[in-house]
PDB file of C-alpha atoms in Angstrom:
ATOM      1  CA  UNK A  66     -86.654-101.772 131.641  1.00  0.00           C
ATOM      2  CA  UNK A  67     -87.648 -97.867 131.051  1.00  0.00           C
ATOM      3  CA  UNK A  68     -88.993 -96.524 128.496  1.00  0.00           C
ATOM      4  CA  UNK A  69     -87.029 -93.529 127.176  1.00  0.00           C
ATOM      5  CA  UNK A  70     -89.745 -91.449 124.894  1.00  0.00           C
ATOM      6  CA  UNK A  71     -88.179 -88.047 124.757  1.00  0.00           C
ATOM      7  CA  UNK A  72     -89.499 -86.388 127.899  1.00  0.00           C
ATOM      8  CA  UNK A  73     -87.509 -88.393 130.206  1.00  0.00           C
ATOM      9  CA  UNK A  74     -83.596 -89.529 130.379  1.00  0.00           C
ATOM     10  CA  UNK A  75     -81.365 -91.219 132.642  1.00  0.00           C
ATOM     11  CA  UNK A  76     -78.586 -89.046 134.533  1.00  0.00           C
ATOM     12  CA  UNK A  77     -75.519 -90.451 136.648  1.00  0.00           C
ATOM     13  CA  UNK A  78     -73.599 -88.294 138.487  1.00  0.00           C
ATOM     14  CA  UNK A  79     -69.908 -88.273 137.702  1.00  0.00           C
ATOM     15  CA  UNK A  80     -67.480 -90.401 139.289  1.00  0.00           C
ATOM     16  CA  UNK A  81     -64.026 -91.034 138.424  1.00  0.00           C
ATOM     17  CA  UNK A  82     -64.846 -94.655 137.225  1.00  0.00           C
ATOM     18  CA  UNK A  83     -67.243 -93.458 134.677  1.00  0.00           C
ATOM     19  CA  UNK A  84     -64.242 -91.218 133.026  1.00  0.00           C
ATOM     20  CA  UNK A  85     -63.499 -94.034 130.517  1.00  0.00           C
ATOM     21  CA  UNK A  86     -60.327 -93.997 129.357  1.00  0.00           C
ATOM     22  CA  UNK A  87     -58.055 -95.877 126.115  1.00  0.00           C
ATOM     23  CA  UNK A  88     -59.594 -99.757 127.236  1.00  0.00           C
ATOM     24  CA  UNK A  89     -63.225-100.433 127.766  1.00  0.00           C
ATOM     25  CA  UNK A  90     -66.680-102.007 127.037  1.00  0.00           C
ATOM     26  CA  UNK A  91     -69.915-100.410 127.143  1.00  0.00           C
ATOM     27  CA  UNK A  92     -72.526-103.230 126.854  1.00  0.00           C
ATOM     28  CA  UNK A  93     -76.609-102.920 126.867  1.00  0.00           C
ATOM     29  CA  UNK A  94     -79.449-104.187 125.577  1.00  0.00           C
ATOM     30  CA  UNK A  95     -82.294-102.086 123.797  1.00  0.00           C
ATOM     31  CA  UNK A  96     -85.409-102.069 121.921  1.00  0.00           C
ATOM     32  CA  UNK A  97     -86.295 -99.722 119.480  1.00  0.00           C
ATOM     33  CA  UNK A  98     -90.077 -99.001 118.956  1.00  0.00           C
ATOM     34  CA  UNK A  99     -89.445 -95.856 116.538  1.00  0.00           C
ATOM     35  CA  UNK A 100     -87.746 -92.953 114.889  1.00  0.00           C
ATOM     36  CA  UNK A 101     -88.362 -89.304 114.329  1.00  0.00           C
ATOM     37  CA  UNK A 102     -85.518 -88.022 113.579  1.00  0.00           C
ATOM     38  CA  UNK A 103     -81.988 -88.369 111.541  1.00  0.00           C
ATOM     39  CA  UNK A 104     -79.975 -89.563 114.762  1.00  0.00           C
ATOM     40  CA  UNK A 105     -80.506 -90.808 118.563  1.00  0.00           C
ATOM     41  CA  UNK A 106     -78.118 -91.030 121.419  1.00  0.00           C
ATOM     42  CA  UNK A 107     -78.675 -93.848 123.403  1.00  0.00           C
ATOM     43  CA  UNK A 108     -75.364 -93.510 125.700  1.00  0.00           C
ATOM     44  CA  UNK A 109     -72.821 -91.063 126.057  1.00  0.00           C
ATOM     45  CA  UNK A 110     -70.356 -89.333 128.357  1.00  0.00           C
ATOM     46  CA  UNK A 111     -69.546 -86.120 126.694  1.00  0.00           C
ATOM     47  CA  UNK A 112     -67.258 -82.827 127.970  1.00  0.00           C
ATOM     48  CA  UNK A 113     -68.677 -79.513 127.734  1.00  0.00           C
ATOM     49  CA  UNK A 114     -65.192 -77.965 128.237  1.00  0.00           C
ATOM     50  CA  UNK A 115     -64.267 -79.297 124.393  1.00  0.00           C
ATOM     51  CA  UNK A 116     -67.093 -80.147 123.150  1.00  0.00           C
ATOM     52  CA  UNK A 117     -65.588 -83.478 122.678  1.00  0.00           C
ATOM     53  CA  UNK A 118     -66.919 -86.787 123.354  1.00  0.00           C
ATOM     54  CA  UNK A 119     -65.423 -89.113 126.388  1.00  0.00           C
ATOM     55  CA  UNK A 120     -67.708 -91.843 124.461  1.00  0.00           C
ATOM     56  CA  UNK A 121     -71.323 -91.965 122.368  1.00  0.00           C
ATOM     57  CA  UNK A 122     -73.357 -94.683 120.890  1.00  0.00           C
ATOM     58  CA  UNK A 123     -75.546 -93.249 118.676  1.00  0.00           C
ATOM     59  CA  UNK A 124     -78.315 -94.894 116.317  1.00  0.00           C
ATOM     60  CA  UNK A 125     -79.481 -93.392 113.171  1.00  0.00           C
ATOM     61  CA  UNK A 126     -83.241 -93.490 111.490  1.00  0.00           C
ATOM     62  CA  UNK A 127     -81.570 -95.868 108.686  1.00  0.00           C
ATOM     63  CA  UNK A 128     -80.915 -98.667 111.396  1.00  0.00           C
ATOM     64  CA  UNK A 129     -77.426 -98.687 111.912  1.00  0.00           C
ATOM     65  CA  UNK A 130     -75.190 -97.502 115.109  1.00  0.00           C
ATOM     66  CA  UNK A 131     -72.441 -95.445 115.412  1.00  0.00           C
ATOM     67  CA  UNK A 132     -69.684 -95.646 118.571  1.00  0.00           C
ATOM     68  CA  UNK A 133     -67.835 -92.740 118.744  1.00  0.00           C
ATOM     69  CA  UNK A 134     -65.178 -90.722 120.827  1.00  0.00           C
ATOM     70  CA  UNK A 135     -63.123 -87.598 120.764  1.00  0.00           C
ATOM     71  CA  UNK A 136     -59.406 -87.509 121.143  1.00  0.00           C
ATOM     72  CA  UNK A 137     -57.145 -85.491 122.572  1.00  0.00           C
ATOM     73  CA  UNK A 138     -57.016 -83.125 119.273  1.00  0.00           C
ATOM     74  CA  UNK A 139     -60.710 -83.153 119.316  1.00  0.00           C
ATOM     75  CA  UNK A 140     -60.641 -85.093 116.335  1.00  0.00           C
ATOM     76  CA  UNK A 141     -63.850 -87.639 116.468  1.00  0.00           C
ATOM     77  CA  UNK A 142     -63.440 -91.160 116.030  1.00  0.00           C
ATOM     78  CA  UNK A 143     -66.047 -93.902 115.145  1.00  0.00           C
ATOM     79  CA  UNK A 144     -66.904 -96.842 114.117  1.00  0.00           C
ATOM     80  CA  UNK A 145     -70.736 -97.697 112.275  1.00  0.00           C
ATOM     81  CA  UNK A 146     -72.694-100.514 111.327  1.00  0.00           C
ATOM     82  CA  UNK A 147     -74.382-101.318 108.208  1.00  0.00           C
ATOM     83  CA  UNK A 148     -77.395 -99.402 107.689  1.00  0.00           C
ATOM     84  CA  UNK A 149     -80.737-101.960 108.314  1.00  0.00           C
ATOM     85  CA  UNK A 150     -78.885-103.374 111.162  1.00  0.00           C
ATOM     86  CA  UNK A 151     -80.767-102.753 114.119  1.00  0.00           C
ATOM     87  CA  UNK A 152     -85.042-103.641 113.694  1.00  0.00           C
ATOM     88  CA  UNK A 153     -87.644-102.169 115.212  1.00  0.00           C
ATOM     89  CA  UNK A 154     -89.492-103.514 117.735  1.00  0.00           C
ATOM     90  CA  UNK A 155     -86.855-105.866 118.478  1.00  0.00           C
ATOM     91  CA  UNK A 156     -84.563-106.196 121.288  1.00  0.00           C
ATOM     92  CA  UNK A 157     -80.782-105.902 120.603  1.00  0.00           C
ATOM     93  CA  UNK A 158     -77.735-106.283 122.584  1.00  0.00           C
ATOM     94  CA  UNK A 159     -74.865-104.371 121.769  1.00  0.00           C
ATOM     95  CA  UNK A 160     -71.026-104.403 123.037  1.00  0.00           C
ATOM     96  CA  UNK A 161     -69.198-101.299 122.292  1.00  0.00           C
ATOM     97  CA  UNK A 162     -65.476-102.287 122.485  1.00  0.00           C
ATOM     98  CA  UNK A 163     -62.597 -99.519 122.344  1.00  0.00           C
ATOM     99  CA  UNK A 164     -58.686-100.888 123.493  1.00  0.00           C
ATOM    100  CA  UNK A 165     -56.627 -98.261 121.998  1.00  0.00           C
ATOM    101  CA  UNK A 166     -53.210-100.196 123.262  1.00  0.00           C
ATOM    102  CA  UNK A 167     -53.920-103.178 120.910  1.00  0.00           C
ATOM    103  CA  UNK A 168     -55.681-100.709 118.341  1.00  0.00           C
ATOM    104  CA  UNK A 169     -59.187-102.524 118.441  1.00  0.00           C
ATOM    105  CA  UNK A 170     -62.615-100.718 118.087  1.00  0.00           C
ATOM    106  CA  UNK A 171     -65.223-102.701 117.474  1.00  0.00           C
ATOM    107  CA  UNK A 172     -69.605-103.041 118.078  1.00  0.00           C
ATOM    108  CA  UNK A 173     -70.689-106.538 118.558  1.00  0.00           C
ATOM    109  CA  UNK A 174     -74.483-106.768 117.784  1.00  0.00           C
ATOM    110  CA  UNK A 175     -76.500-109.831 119.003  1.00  0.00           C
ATOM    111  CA  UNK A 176     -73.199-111.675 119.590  1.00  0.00           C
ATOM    112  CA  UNK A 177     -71.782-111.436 116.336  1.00  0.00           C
ATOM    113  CA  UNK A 178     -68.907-108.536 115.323  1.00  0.00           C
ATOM    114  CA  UNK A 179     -70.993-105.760 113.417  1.00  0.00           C
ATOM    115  CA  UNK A 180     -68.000-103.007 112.991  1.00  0.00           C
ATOM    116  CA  UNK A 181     -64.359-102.792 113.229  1.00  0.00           C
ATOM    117  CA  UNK A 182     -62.384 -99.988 112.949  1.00  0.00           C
ATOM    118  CA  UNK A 183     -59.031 -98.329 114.041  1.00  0.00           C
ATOM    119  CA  UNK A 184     -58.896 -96.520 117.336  1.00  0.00           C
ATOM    120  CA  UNK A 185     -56.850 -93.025 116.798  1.00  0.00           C
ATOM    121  CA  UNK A 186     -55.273 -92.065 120.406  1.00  0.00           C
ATOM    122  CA  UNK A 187     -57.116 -92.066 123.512  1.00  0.00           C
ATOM    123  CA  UNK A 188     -60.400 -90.214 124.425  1.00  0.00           C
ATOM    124  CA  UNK A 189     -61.137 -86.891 125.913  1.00  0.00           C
ATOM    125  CA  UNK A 190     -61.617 -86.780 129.849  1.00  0.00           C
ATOM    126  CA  UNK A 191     -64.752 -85.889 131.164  1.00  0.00           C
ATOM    127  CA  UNK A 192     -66.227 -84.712 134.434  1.00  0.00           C
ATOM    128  CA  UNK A 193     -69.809 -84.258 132.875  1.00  0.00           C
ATOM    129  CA  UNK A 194     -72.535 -86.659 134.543  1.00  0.00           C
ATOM    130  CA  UNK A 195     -73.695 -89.403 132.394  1.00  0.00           C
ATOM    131  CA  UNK A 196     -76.740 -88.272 130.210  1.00  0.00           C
ATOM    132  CA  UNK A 197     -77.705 -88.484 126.493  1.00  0.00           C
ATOM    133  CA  UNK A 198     -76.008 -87.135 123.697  1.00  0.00           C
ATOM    134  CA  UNK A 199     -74.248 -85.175 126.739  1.00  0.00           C
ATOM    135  CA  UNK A 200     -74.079 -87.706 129.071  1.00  0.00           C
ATOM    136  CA  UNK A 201     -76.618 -89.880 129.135  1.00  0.00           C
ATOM    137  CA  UNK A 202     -78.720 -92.909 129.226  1.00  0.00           C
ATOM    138  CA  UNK A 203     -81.822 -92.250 126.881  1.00  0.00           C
ATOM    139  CA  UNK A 204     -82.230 -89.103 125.026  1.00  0.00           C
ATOM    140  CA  UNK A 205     -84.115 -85.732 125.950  1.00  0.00           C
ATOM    141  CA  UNK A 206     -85.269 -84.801 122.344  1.00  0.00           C
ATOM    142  CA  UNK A 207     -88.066 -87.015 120.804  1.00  0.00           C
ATOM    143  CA  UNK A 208     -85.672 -88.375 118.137  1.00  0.00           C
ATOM    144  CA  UNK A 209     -85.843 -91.907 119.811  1.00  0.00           C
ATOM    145  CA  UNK A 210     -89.282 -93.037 121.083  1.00  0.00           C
ATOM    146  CA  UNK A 211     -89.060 -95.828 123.805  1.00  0.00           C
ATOM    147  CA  UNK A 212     -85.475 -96.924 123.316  1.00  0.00           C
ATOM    148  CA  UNK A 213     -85.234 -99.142 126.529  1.00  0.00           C
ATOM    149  CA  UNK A 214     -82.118-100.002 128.775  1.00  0.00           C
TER     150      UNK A 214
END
């Protein structure tokens, strides 16, 4: 694993594979050991050219995640858990499921179906490499300490 403490995040450069488009599953596991701030990307592909979102999981300081995109009116579109649902100090594993052709959005957490919700058109593009909150693995601020991947 690596430890993401807010000095350090994981970039990937862009490729056209990682420009997710309207049917897809982002799927991890993390640990969170704990929170300084109001809210923590832990993966995202964003585009600097809309400010829109290609695709962000984000986890807030009451426990509970948040998948999210941008569509093509730059409208943003999520989905959230139930605040209390992710512990810390405990690994988690999270699916992030978006199929906008059979309108499904959904996070599975630990194998069990955490957050539903209704896609609303397909996501921005993005050329941006992968880095938190921007496009990312980990985030660069120290709003999540040692969220690991």
């Amino acid at each position: 694993g690596k430890n993401f403490t807010g000095a350090n995040f994981g970039r990937i450069p862009d490729a056209s594979h990682l420009g997710l488009g309207g049917t897809f599953t982002i799927e991890l596991w993390f640990k969170v050991d704990r929170l300084v701030s109001t809210w923590a990307g832990i993966l995202g592909k964003s585009t600097s050219s809309t400010g829109g979102r290609n695709f962000t999981l984000w986890l807030h300081s009451d426990g509970h995640l948040n998948f999210s995109y941008h569509n093509a009116s730059n409208a943003e579109i999520h989905v959230e858990t139930q605040p209390g649902t992710i512990s810390l100090g405990k690994w988690h594993h999270v699916a992030a499921v978006l199929d906008v052709p059979n309108t499904i959005m959904k996070i599975y957490l630990d194998g069990m179906e955490a957050a539903s919700g209704m896609p609303g058109g397909y996501g921005v593009s993005s050329t941006e490499v992968t880095r938190p909150s921007r496009s990312s693995i980990g985030t660069r601020s120290t709003a999540l300490c040692a969220i690991c991947a």
